[in-house]
PDB file of C-alpha atoms in Angstrom:
ATOM      1  CA  ALA A  61     130.928 161.500  46.260  1.00  0.00           C
ATOM      2  CA  LYS A  62     132.426 158.407  46.742  1.00  0.00           C
ATOM      3  CA  GLY A  63     129.393 156.193  47.015  1.00  0.00           C
ATOM      4  CA  LYS A  64     129.601 155.845  50.553  1.00  0.00           C
ATOM      5  CA  GLN A  65     126.868 156.682  53.862  1.00  0.00           C
ATOM      6  CA  THR A  66     126.854 158.909  56.327  1.00  0.00           C
ATOM      7  CA  LEU A  67     125.497 159.245  59.402  1.00  0.00           C
ATOM      8  CA  LEU A  68     124.016 161.966  61.413  1.00  0.00           C
ATOM      9  CA  TYR A  69     123.596 161.989  65.092  1.00  0.00           C
ATOM     10  CA  LEU A  70     121.439 164.153  67.507  1.00  0.00           C
ATOM     11  CA  ASN A  71     119.359 162.942  69.868  1.00  0.00           C
ATOM     12  CA  ARG A  72     116.622 165.699  69.691  1.00  0.00           C
ATOM     13  CA  ARG A  73     113.536 164.794  68.376  1.00  0.00           C
ATOM     14  CA  GLY A  74     111.312 167.254  66.518  1.00  0.00           C
ATOM     15  CA  TYR A  75     112.286 170.653  64.623  1.00  0.00           C
ATOM     16  CA  ALA A  76     112.885 172.799  67.089  1.00  0.00           C
ATOM     17  CA  PRO A  77     113.024 172.899  70.780  1.00  0.00           C
ATOM     18  CA  VAL A  78     111.714 176.092  71.171  1.00  0.00           C
ATOM     19  CA  THR A  79     108.161 178.030  69.010  1.00  0.00           C
ATOM     20  CA  LEU A  80     108.159 181.937  69.799  1.00  0.00           C
ATOM     21  CA  CYS A  81     105.935 184.770  68.506  1.00  0.00           C
ATOM     22  CA  LYS A  82     108.942 187.303  67.492  1.00  0.00           C
ATOM     23  CA  SER A  83     106.391 189.692  67.377  1.00  0.00           C
ATOM     24  CA  CYS A  84     104.931 189.447  71.415  1.00  0.00           C
ATOM     25  CA  GLY A  85     107.964 187.070  72.297  1.00  0.00           C
ATOM     26  CA  LYS A  86     105.772 184.872  73.669  1.00  0.00           C
ATOM     27  CA  LYS A  87     107.140 180.962  73.866  1.00  0.00           C
ATOM     28  CA  TYR A  88     104.458 178.116  73.352  1.00  0.00           C
ATOM     29  CA  GLN A  89     105.246 176.259  76.373  1.00  0.00           C
ATOM     30  CA  CYS A  90     102.705 173.047  77.584  1.00  0.00           C
ATOM     31  CA  GLY A  91     100.288 174.115  79.737  1.00  0.00           C
ATOM     32  CA  ASP A  92     100.665 171.467  81.967  1.00  0.00           C
ATOM     33  CA  CYS A  93     104.182 171.363  82.145  1.00  0.00           C
ATOM     34  CA  ASP A  94     106.903 173.766  83.078  1.00  0.00           C
ATOM     35  CA  PHE A  95     108.125 172.556  79.310  1.00  0.00           C
ATOM     36  CA  HIS A  96     108.096 173.760  76.191  1.00  0.00           C
ATOM     37  CA  LEU A  97     106.220 172.632  73.413  1.00  0.00           C
ATOM     38  CA  VAL A  98     108.793 171.017  70.068  1.00  0.00           C
ATOM     39  CA  LEU A  99     108.126 171.784  67.021  1.00  0.00           C
ATOM     40  CA  HIS A 100     106.897 168.853  64.534  1.00  0.00           C
ATOM     41  CA  LYS A 101     107.050 170.577  61.236  1.00  0.00           C
ATOM     42  CA  SER A 102     106.283 167.251  59.095  1.00  0.00           C
ATOM     43  CA  LYS A 103     103.476 167.296  60.993  1.00  0.00           C
ATOM     44  CA  GLN A 104     102.468 171.347  61.687  1.00  0.00           C
ATOM     45  CA  LYS A 105     102.272 170.647  65.264  1.00  0.00           C
ATOM     46  CA  LEU A 106     102.928 171.522  67.914  1.00  0.00           C
ATOM     47  CA  ALA A 107     103.780 169.086  70.732  1.00  0.00           C
ATOM     48  CA  CYS A 108     105.022 167.908  74.661  1.00  0.00           C
ATOM     49  CA  HIS A 109     107.384 165.481  75.020  1.00  0.00           C
ATOM     50  CA  HIS A 110     106.806 165.033  78.540  1.00  0.00           C
ATOM     51  CA  CYS A 111     102.494 164.399  78.802  1.00  0.00           C
ATOM     52  CA  GLY A 112     101.860 163.784  75.126  1.00  0.00           C
ATOM     53  CA  HIS A 113      99.692 167.613  74.584  1.00  0.00           C
ATOM     54  CA  GLN A 114      99.667 168.697  71.444  1.00  0.00           C
ATOM     55  CA  GLU A 115      98.547 171.481  69.438  1.00  0.00           C
ATOM     56  CA  LYS A 116      98.511 172.750  65.397  1.00  0.00           C
ATOM     57  CA  LEU A 117     100.903 175.166  64.641  1.00  0.00           C
ATOM     58  CA  LEU A 118      98.309 178.025  63.079  1.00  0.00           C
ATOM     59  CA  PRO A 119      99.364 181.168  60.591  1.00  0.00           C
ATOM     60  CA  LYS A 120      98.372 183.371  63.434  1.00  0.00           C
ATOM     61  CA  CYS A 121     100.545 184.144  66.758  1.00  0.00           C
ATOM     62  CA  LYS A 122      97.648 182.917  69.247  1.00  0.00           C
ATOM     63  CA  PHE A 123      99.316 185.409  72.132  1.00  0.00           C
ATOM     64  CA  CYS A 124      98.791 188.537  70.108  1.00  0.00           C
ATOM     65  CA  ASP A 125      96.866 187.488  66.539  1.00  0.00           C
ATOM     66  CA  GLU A 126      99.729 188.341  64.764  1.00  0.00           C
ATOM     67  CA  GLU A 127     100.519 187.143  61.594  1.00  0.00           C
ATOM     68  CA  ASP A 128     103.244 184.830  60.504  1.00  0.00           C
ATOM     69  CA  ALA A 129     105.525 185.649  63.227  1.00  0.00           C
ATOM     70  CA  ILE A 130     105.845 182.847  64.613  1.00  0.00           C
ATOM     71  CA  ILE A 131     109.713 180.998  64.412  1.00  0.00           C
ATOM     72  CA  SER A 132     111.556 178.257  65.618  1.00  0.00           C
ATOM     73  CA  VAL A 133     115.008 178.376  67.151  1.00  0.00           C
ATOM     74  CA  GLY A 134     116.823 175.444  67.879  1.00  0.00           C
ATOM     75  CA  VAL A 135     117.799 172.564  66.703  1.00  0.00           C
ATOM     76  CA  GLY A 136     115.741 169.013  66.452  1.00  0.00           C
ATOM     77  CA  VAL A 137     116.463 165.993  63.594  1.00  0.00           C
ATOM     78  CA  GLU A 138     113.976 167.123  61.326  1.00  0.00           C
ATOM     79  CA  LYS A 139     115.391 170.653  60.771  1.00  0.00           C
ATOM     80  CA  VAL A 140     119.283 168.461  60.231  1.00  0.00           C
ATOM     81  CA  ALA A 141     117.467 166.059  57.472  1.00  0.00           C
ATOM     82  CA  GLU A 142     116.134 169.452  55.398  1.00  0.00           C
ATOM     83  CA  GLU A 143     119.390 171.082  56.102  1.00  0.00           C
ATOM     84  CA  VAL A 144     121.327 167.689  54.731  1.00  0.00           C
ATOM     85  CA  LYS A 145     117.913 168.267  51.718  1.00  0.00           C
ATOM     86  CA  ARG A 146     118.886 171.521  50.652  1.00  0.00           C
ATOM     87  CA  ILE A 147     122.949 171.413  50.992  1.00  0.00           C
ATOM     88  CA  PHE A 148     122.815 168.074  48.923  1.00  0.00           C
ATOM     89  CA  PRO A 149     119.298 167.735  46.939  1.00  0.00           C
ATOM     90  CA  GLU A 150     120.081 164.747  45.244  1.00  0.00           C
ATOM     91  CA  ALA A 151     120.532 162.466  48.578  1.00  0.00           C
ATOM     92  CA  ARG A 152     118.166 159.859  49.786  1.00  0.00           C
ATOM     93  CA  ILE A 153     118.036 160.361  53.375  1.00  0.00           C
ATOM     94  CA  ALA A 154     116.228 158.962  56.054  1.00  0.00           C
ATOM     95  CA  LEU A 155     114.871 160.364  58.906  1.00  0.00           C
ATOM     96  CA  VAL A 156     115.298 158.477  61.850  1.00  0.00           C
ATOM     97  CA  THR A 157     113.175 158.367  65.326  1.00  0.00           C
ATOM     98  CA  SER A 158     110.513 157.291  67.276  1.00  0.00           C
ATOM     99  CA  ASP A 159     107.805 159.702  66.033  1.00  0.00           C
ATOM    100  CA  ASN A 160     107.749 157.929  62.507  1.00  0.00           C
ATOM    101  CA  VAL A 161     110.027 153.870  63.000  1.00  0.00           C
ATOM    102  CA  THR A 162     107.274 152.863  65.301  1.00  0.00           C
ATOM    103  CA  SER A 163     107.272 149.352  64.796  1.00  0.00           C
ATOM    104  CA  PHE A 164     109.598 146.574  63.907  1.00  0.00           C
ATOM    105  CA  GLU A 165     108.563 145.950  60.480  1.00  0.00           C
ATOM    106  CA  ASP A 166     109.466 149.684  59.977  1.00  0.00           C
ATOM    107  CA  VAL A 167     112.971 148.853  61.264  1.00  0.00           C
ATOM    108  CA  ASP A 168     113.413 145.970  59.255  1.00  0.00           C
ATOM    109  CA  LYS A 169     112.648 147.552  55.997  1.00  0.00           C
ATOM    110  CA  LEU A 170     115.300 150.593  57.388  1.00  0.00           C
ATOM    111  CA  VAL A 171     118.010 148.199  58.021  1.00  0.00           C
ATOM    112  CA  ASN A 172     117.224 146.686  54.676  1.00  0.00           C
ATOM    113  CA  GLN A 173     116.993 149.956  52.849  1.00  0.00           C
ATOM    114  CA  VAL A 174     120.001 150.842  54.545  1.00  0.00           C
ATOM    115  CA  LEU A 175     122.213 147.472  53.191  1.00  0.00           C
ATOM    116  CA  ASN A 176     120.864 147.381  49.962  1.00  0.00           C
ATOM    117  CA  CYS A 177     122.441 150.867  49.943  1.00  0.00           C
ATOM    118  CA  GLU A 178     119.174 153.310  49.214  1.00  0.00           C
ATOM    119  CA  ILE A 179     119.931 155.473  51.304  1.00  0.00           C
ATOM    120  CA  ASP A 180     122.955 157.807  51.190  1.00  0.00           C
ATOM    121  CA  VAL A 181     122.861 160.172  54.555  1.00  0.00           C
ATOM    122  CA  ILE A 182     120.815 158.875  58.316  1.00  0.00           C
ATOM    123  CA  VAL A 183     119.601 161.432  60.329  1.00  0.00           C
ATOM    124  CA  GLY A 184     118.360 160.460  63.804  1.00  0.00           C
ATOM    125  CA  THR A 185     118.621 159.986  67.875  1.00  0.00           C
ATOM    126  CA  GLN A 186     119.710 157.461  69.962  1.00  0.00           C
ATOM    127  CA  MET A 187     117.415 155.319  67.928  1.00  0.00           C
ATOM    128  CA  ILE A 188     119.832 154.448  65.003  1.00  0.00           C
ATOM    129  CA  ALA A 189     122.904 154.962  67.110  1.00  0.00           C
ATOM    130  CA  LYS A 190     122.868 150.703  69.408  1.00  0.00           C
ATOM    131  CA  GLY A 191     123.054 147.507  67.160  1.00  0.00           C
ATOM    132  CA  HIS A 192     123.249 147.737  64.148  1.00  0.00           C
ATOM    133  CA  ASP A 193     125.969 146.576  61.321  1.00  0.00           C
ATOM    134  CA  PHE A 194     126.081 148.919  58.614  1.00  0.00           C
ATOM    135  CA  PRO A 195     129.316 147.896  56.058  1.00  0.00           C
ATOM    136  CA  ASN A 196     129.231 151.330  53.946  1.00  0.00           C
ATOM    137  CA  LEU A 197     128.639 153.446  56.593  1.00  0.00           C
ATOM    138  CA  ASN A 198     131.889 155.531  57.028  1.00  0.00           C
ATOM    139  CA  LEU A 199     131.110 158.748  58.416  1.00  0.00           C
ATOM    140  CA  VAL A 200     129.854 159.591  61.599  1.00  0.00           C
ATOM    141  CA  GLY A 201     128.982 163.113  62.207  1.00  0.00           C
ATOM    142  CA  VAL A 202     127.120 163.563  66.287  1.00  0.00           C
ATOM    143  CA  ILE A 203     126.168 166.695  66.729  1.00  0.00           C
ATOM    144  CA  ASP A 204     126.031 168.728  69.583  1.00  0.00           C
ATOM    145  CA  ALA A 205     127.545 166.720  71.962  1.00  0.00           C
ATOM    146  CA  ASP A 206     127.588 169.151  74.059  1.00  0.00           C
ATOM    147  CA  ALA A 207     124.273 168.814  75.047  1.00  0.00           C
ATOM    148  CA  MET A 208     124.620 165.566  76.737  1.00  0.00           C
ATOM    149  CA  LEU A 209     127.540 166.293  78.796  1.00  0.00           C
ATOM    150  CA  TYR A 210     125.446 168.998  80.634  1.00  0.00           C
ATOM    151  CA  SER A 211     123.483 167.559  83.215  1.00  0.00           C
ATOM    152  CA  SER A 212     123.575 167.035  87.152  1.00  0.00           C
ATOM    153  CA  GLU A 213     122.244 163.108  86.827  1.00  0.00           C
ATOM    154  CA  LEU A 214     125.109 161.229  88.182  1.00  0.00           C
ATOM    155  CA  ARG A 215     126.226 159.012  85.460  1.00  0.00           C
ATOM    156  CA  ALA A 216     125.760 161.550  82.690  1.00  0.00           C
ATOM    157  CA  LEU A 217     129.325 161.508  81.850  1.00  0.00           C
ATOM    158  CA  GLU A 218     129.349 158.197  81.666  1.00  0.00           C
ATOM    159  CA  LYS A 219     126.276 157.467  79.739  1.00  0.00           C
ATOM    160  CA  THR A 220     127.702 160.198  77.081  1.00  0.00           C
ATOM    161  CA  TYR A 221     130.811 158.587  76.600  1.00  0.00           C
ATOM    162  CA  GLN A 222     128.630 155.300  76.334  1.00  0.00           C
ATOM    163  CA  MET A 223     126.520 156.709  74.161  1.00  0.00           C
ATOM    164  CA  LEU A 224     128.951 158.515  71.767  1.00  0.00           C
ATOM    165  CA  THR A 225     131.105 155.563  71.713  1.00  0.00           C
ATOM    166  CA  GLN A 226     128.106 153.364  69.942  1.00  0.00           C
ATOM    167  CA  VAL A 227     127.222 156.259  68.006  1.00  0.00           C
ATOM    168  CA  ILE A 228     131.009 156.380  66.649  1.00  0.00           C
ATOM    169  CA  GLY A 229     130.839 152.535  66.664  1.00  0.00           C
ATOM    170  CA  ARG A 230     128.920 152.781  63.069  1.00  0.00           C
ATOM    171  CA  ALA A 231     131.843 154.034  61.613  1.00  0.00           C
ATOM    172  CA  GLY A 232     134.277 152.277  59.635  1.00  0.00           C
ATOM    173  CA  ARG A 233     133.575 148.168  60.907  1.00  0.00           C
ATOM    174  CA  ARG A 234     135.295 147.060  58.061  1.00  0.00           C
ATOM    175  CA  GLU A 235     138.677 147.335  55.886  1.00  0.00           C
ATOM    176  CA  GLU A 236     138.201 150.550  54.841  1.00  0.00           C
ATOM    177  CA  GLN A 237     138.643 153.471  57.652  1.00  0.00           C
ATOM    178  CA  GLY A 238     135.630 155.607  59.008  1.00  0.00           C
ATOM    179  CA  LYS A 239     135.908 159.084  59.799  1.00  0.00           C
ATOM    180  CA  VAL A 240     133.839 160.646  62.740  1.00  0.00           C
ATOM    181  CA  ILE A 241     133.286 164.408  63.364  1.00  0.00           C
ATOM    182  CA  ILE A 242     132.347 165.393  66.643  1.00  0.00           C
ATOM    183  CA  GLN A 243     130.491 169.244  67.192  1.00  0.00           C
ATOM    184  CA  THR A 244     131.194 170.599  70.463  1.00  0.00           C
ATOM    185  CA  TYR A 245     132.258 174.267  71.520  1.00  0.00           C
ATOM    186  CA  ASN A 246     134.552 172.420  74.682  1.00  0.00           C
ATOM    187  CA  PRO A 247     137.010 170.206  72.842  1.00  0.00           C
ATOM    188  CA  ASP A 248     139.035 170.868  75.696  1.00  0.00           C
ATOM    189  CA  ASN A 249     136.444 168.405  77.651  1.00  0.00           C
ATOM    190  CA  PHE A 250     138.564 164.978  79.213  1.00  0.00           C
ATOM    191  CA  ILE A 251     135.928 163.061  77.640  1.00  0.00           C
ATOM    192  CA  PHE A 252     136.773 163.462  73.683  1.00  0.00           C
ATOM    193  CA  GLU A 253     140.044 163.453  74.277  1.00  0.00           C
ATOM    194  CA  GLN A 254     139.531 159.371  76.073  1.00  0.00           C
ATOM    195  CA  ILE A 255     136.852 159.061  73.088  1.00  0.00           C
ATOM    196  CA  ILE A 256     138.953 159.948  70.512  1.00  0.00           C
ATOM    197  CA  LYS A 257     142.686 157.596  71.940  1.00  0.00           C
ATOM    198  CA  ASN A 258     139.335 154.535  72.614  1.00  0.00           C
ATOM    199  CA  ASP A 259     140.809 154.636  76.213  1.00  0.00           C
ATOM    200  CA  LYS A 260     138.123 153.381  78.441  1.00  0.00           C
ATOM    201  CA  LYS A 261     140.737 152.361  81.325  1.00  0.00           C
ATOM    202  CA  THR A 262     141.754 155.893  81.616  1.00  0.00           C
ATOM    203  CA  PHE A 263     137.800 156.998  81.670  1.00  0.00           C
ATOM    204  CA  TYR A 264     136.941 154.896  84.428  1.00  0.00           C
ATOM    205  CA  ASP A 265     139.781 155.340  86.436  1.00  0.00           C
ATOM    206  CA  PHE A 266     138.739 159.175  85.752  1.00  0.00           C
ATOM    207  CA  GLU A 267     135.207 158.241  86.766  1.00  0.00           C
ATOM    208  CA  ILE A 268     135.770 156.133  90.318  1.00  0.00           C
ATOM    209  CA  LYS A 269     138.829 158.372  91.061  1.00  0.00           C
ATOM    210  CA  ASN A 270     135.869 161.527  91.034  1.00  0.00           C
ATOM    211  CA  ARG A 271     132.560 159.097  92.375  1.00  0.00           C
ATOM    212  CA  GLN A 272     135.113 158.242  95.575  1.00  0.00           C
ATOM    213  CA  MET A 273     136.579 161.559  96.176  1.00  0.00           C
ATOM    214  CA  LEU A 274     132.507 162.918  96.604  1.00  0.00           C
ATOM    215  CA  ASP A 275     131.738 159.693  98.324  1.00  0.00           C
ATOM    216  CA  LEU A 276     129.051 158.587  95.171  1.00  0.00           C
ATOM    217  CA  PRO A 277     128.204 155.265  94.569  1.00  0.00           C
ATOM    218  CA  PRO A 278     129.555 153.406  94.276  1.00  0.00           C
ATOM    219  CA  PHE A 279     131.010 153.893  97.786  1.00  0.00           C
ATOM    220  CA  SER A 280     128.292 155.194  98.920  1.00  0.00           C
ATOM    221  CA  ARG A 281     124.407 154.399  98.751  1.00  0.00           C
ATOM    222  CA  LEU A 282     121.912 156.715  96.836  1.00  0.00           C
ATOM    223  CA  THR A 283     117.441 156.835  97.346  1.00  0.00           C
ATOM    224  CA  LYS A 284     115.667 158.998  94.911  1.00  0.00           C
ATOM    225  CA  PHE A 285     111.980 160.122  96.332  1.00  0.00           C
ATOM    226  CA  GLU A 286     109.962 161.825  94.438  1.00  0.00           C
ATOM    227  CA  VAL A 287     107.116 163.249  96.491  1.00  0.00           C
ATOM    228  CA  SER A 288     104.097 165.357  94.221  1.00  0.00           C
ATOM    229  CA  SER A 289     100.920 166.470  94.760  1.00  0.00           C
ATOM    230  CA  PHE A 290      98.530 169.295  92.105  1.00  0.00           C
ATOM    231  CA  ILE A 291      99.014 170.964  94.886  1.00  0.00           C
ATOM    232  CA  GLU A 292     102.428 171.962  95.445  1.00  0.00           C
ATOM    233  CA  SER A 293     102.142 173.612  99.241  1.00  0.00           C
ATOM    234  CA  GLU A 294     101.207 169.647  99.890  1.00  0.00           C
ATOM    235  CA  ALA A 295     104.089 167.942  97.320  1.00  0.00           C
ATOM    236  CA  LYS A 296     107.071 170.078  99.292  1.00  0.00           C
ATOM    237  CA  LYS A 297     105.424 169.574 103.129  1.00  0.00           C
ATOM    238  CA  PHE A 298     104.927 165.735 102.438  1.00  0.00           C
ATOM    239  CA  ALA A 299     108.428 166.270 101.237  1.00  0.00           C
ATOM    240  CA  LYS A 300     110.112 167.475 104.993  1.00  0.00           C
ATOM    241  CA  GLU A 301     107.496 164.906 107.028  1.00  0.00           C
ATOM    242  CA  LEU A 302     109.485 162.227 104.833  1.00  0.00           C
ATOM    243  CA  ILE A 303     112.376 163.414 105.866  1.00  0.00           C
ATOM    244  CA  ARG A 304     111.804 164.379 109.775  1.00  0.00           C
ATOM    245  CA  ASN A 305     110.873 160.601 109.973  1.00  0.00           C
ATOM    246  CA  PHE A 306     114.785 159.537 109.509  1.00  0.00           C
ATOM    247  CA  PRO A 307     116.588 158.966 111.672  1.00  0.00           C
ATOM    248  CA  ILE A 308     119.362 161.373 112.462  1.00  0.00           C
ATOM    249  CA  SER A 309     122.925 159.462 112.114  1.00  0.00           C
ATOM    250  CA  ASP A 310     126.638 160.419 110.986  1.00  0.00           C
ATOM    251  CA  LYS A 311     125.525 157.537 108.342  1.00  0.00           C
ATOM    252  CA  ILE A 312     123.014 159.072 106.444  1.00  0.00           C
ATOM    253  CA  GLU A 313     122.605 162.009 104.847  1.00  0.00           C
ATOM    254  CA  ILE A 314     119.505 163.463 103.259  1.00  0.00           C
ATOM    255  CA  PHE A 315     118.960 166.486 101.285  1.00  0.00           C
ATOM    256  CA  GLY A 316     116.197 168.498  99.684  1.00  0.00           C
ATOM    257  CA  PRO A 317     113.504 168.769  99.644  1.00  0.00           C
ATOM    258  CA  ALA A 318     114.550 170.011  95.805  1.00  0.00           C
ATOM    259  CA  PRO A 319     112.147 171.443  93.766  1.00  0.00           C
ATOM    260  CA  ALA A 320     112.627 168.940  90.326  1.00  0.00           C
ATOM    261  CA  ALA A 321     114.415 170.010  87.186  1.00  0.00           C
ATOM    262  CA  LEU A 322     110.874 170.383  85.771  1.00  0.00           C
ATOM    263  CA  GLN A 323     108.783 170.405  89.085  1.00  0.00           C
ATOM    264  CA  ARG A 324     105.139 170.878  87.573  1.00  0.00           C
ATOM    265  CA  LEU A 325     104.735 167.668  84.995  1.00  0.00           C
ATOM    266  CA  LYS A 326     100.658 166.572  83.868  1.00  0.00           C
ATOM    267  CA  ASN A 327     100.283 169.534  86.155  1.00  0.00           C
ATOM    268  CA  ARG A 328     101.155 167.577  88.754  1.00  0.00           C
ATOM    269  CA  HIS A 329     104.283 169.728  91.297  1.00  0.00           C
ATOM    270  CA  HIS A 330     107.277 167.479  91.521  1.00  0.00           C
ATOM    271  CA  PHE A 331     109.971 167.272  94.768  1.00  0.00           C
ATOM    272  CA  PHE A 332     112.953 165.404  95.047  1.00  0.00           C
ATOM    273  CA  VAL A 333     114.758 164.501  98.375  1.00  0.00           C
ATOM    274  CA  ASN A 334     117.628 162.489  97.986  1.00  0.00           C
ATOM    275  CA  LEU A 335     119.252 159.909 100.355  1.00  0.00           C
ATOM    276  CA  LYS A 336     122.623 159.062 100.931  1.00  0.00           C
ATOM    277  CA  THR A 337     124.520 155.831 103.263  1.00  0.00           C
ATOM    278  CA  GLU A 338     127.025 154.404 104.620  1.00  0.00           C
ATOM    279  CA  LYS A 339     127.498 151.244 101.904  1.00  0.00           C
ATOM    280  CA  LYS A 340     126.996 148.806 105.401  1.00  0.00           C
ATOM    281  CA  VAL A 341     123.594 150.385 105.715  1.00  0.00           C
ATOM    282  CA  ASN A 342     120.804 147.556 104.631  1.00  0.00           C
ATOM    283  CA  LEU A 343     119.452 150.759 102.933  1.00  0.00           C
ATOM    284  CA  GLN A 344     115.923 148.688 101.708  1.00  0.00           C
ATOM    285  CA  LYS A 345     115.450 147.982 105.618  1.00  0.00           C
ATOM    286  CA  LEU A 346     115.462 151.362 106.753  1.00  0.00           C
ATOM    287  CA  VAL A 347     113.281 152.812 103.398  1.00  0.00           C
ATOM    288  CA  LEU A 348     110.787 150.030 104.160  1.00  0.00           C
ATOM    289  CA  ASP A 349     110.647 150.887 108.274  1.00  0.00           C
ATOM    290  CA  VAL A 350     110.486 154.903 108.225  1.00  0.00           C
ATOM    291  CA  MET A 351     107.413 154.149 104.955  1.00  0.00           C
ATOM    292  CA  GLN A 352     105.931 151.579 107.139  1.00  0.00           C
ATOM    293  CA  GLY A 353     104.941 154.449 109.194  1.00  0.00           C
ATOM    294  CA  LEU A 354     104.304 157.124 106.846  1.00  0.00           C
ATOM    295  CA  LYS A 355     100.955 158.289 106.837  1.00  0.00           C
ATOM    296  CA  ILE A 356     100.285 159.490 103.013  1.00  0.00           C
ATOM    297  CA  PRO A 357      97.604 161.551 102.700  1.00  0.00           C
ATOM    298  CA  ARG A 358      95.700 160.660  99.049  1.00  0.00           C
ATOM    299  CA  SER A 359      96.616 163.843  97.442  1.00  0.00           C
ATOM    300  CA  VAL A 360      99.994 162.487  97.727  1.00  0.00           C
ATOM    301  CA  ARG A 361     102.240 160.964  95.359  1.00  0.00           C
ATOM    302  CA  ILE A 362     106.164 159.653  96.594  1.00  0.00           C
TER     303      ILE A 362
END
């Protein structure tokens, strides 16, 4: 109504992350990876975002041949853009993902359209979150912020804080104060409180205290080995062999082998071995010494 611009941020490409048949219940999964095929509705295709496998979306279920039984579950940026168009039919919408903005020319064209107020609502992934200054953009909506929080990755909170800070920094960079709406099922989470207050120091103190308590970097050193093979038992066997080659010491801890979150990727089975050492241990030399003494089978990658 004010003629201002809006950014809706969701770091999930495609239309929906899961596609299934409501008749037989089977999900469409990648044949080469432990991953659901993502629906890209505009191109009527299903794609694996890990290995690049694609297949056409057919009106019949490929498992049971039932007509019109395919449904999508979950939300991607394409679905958000579709909803915006339904609610605000007059709005000029730009969908910004790596699927449809593929060159510097595309980026330049998009930025100029936003600056010239030819676009009302930008719907995008992290591609649009960084580095752009749009003077007329003063509302930012973050969709499903929780998806960024729940990760086993060491820097999950840190990366979420950085990303959210960058995204909300797009709103109201001029005289007029902008507005940010964050969608979450967990509004009491410590991270949102610090983002609202713009309190980087408190967030840093919290994160560094946790790292120290758990003896994680920067208070220790950490290396992750990824062992893979087309044969699952070979990958696991070699991961155990790798562990046996490290010296036993109170300065060294080894965890694993553990299956990767996506254990099968491009038909290779992946296992992780995590090595943690005290800060004073020469980690590079330790790893080099062990690797030089290993006989790696041709079927195994490390």
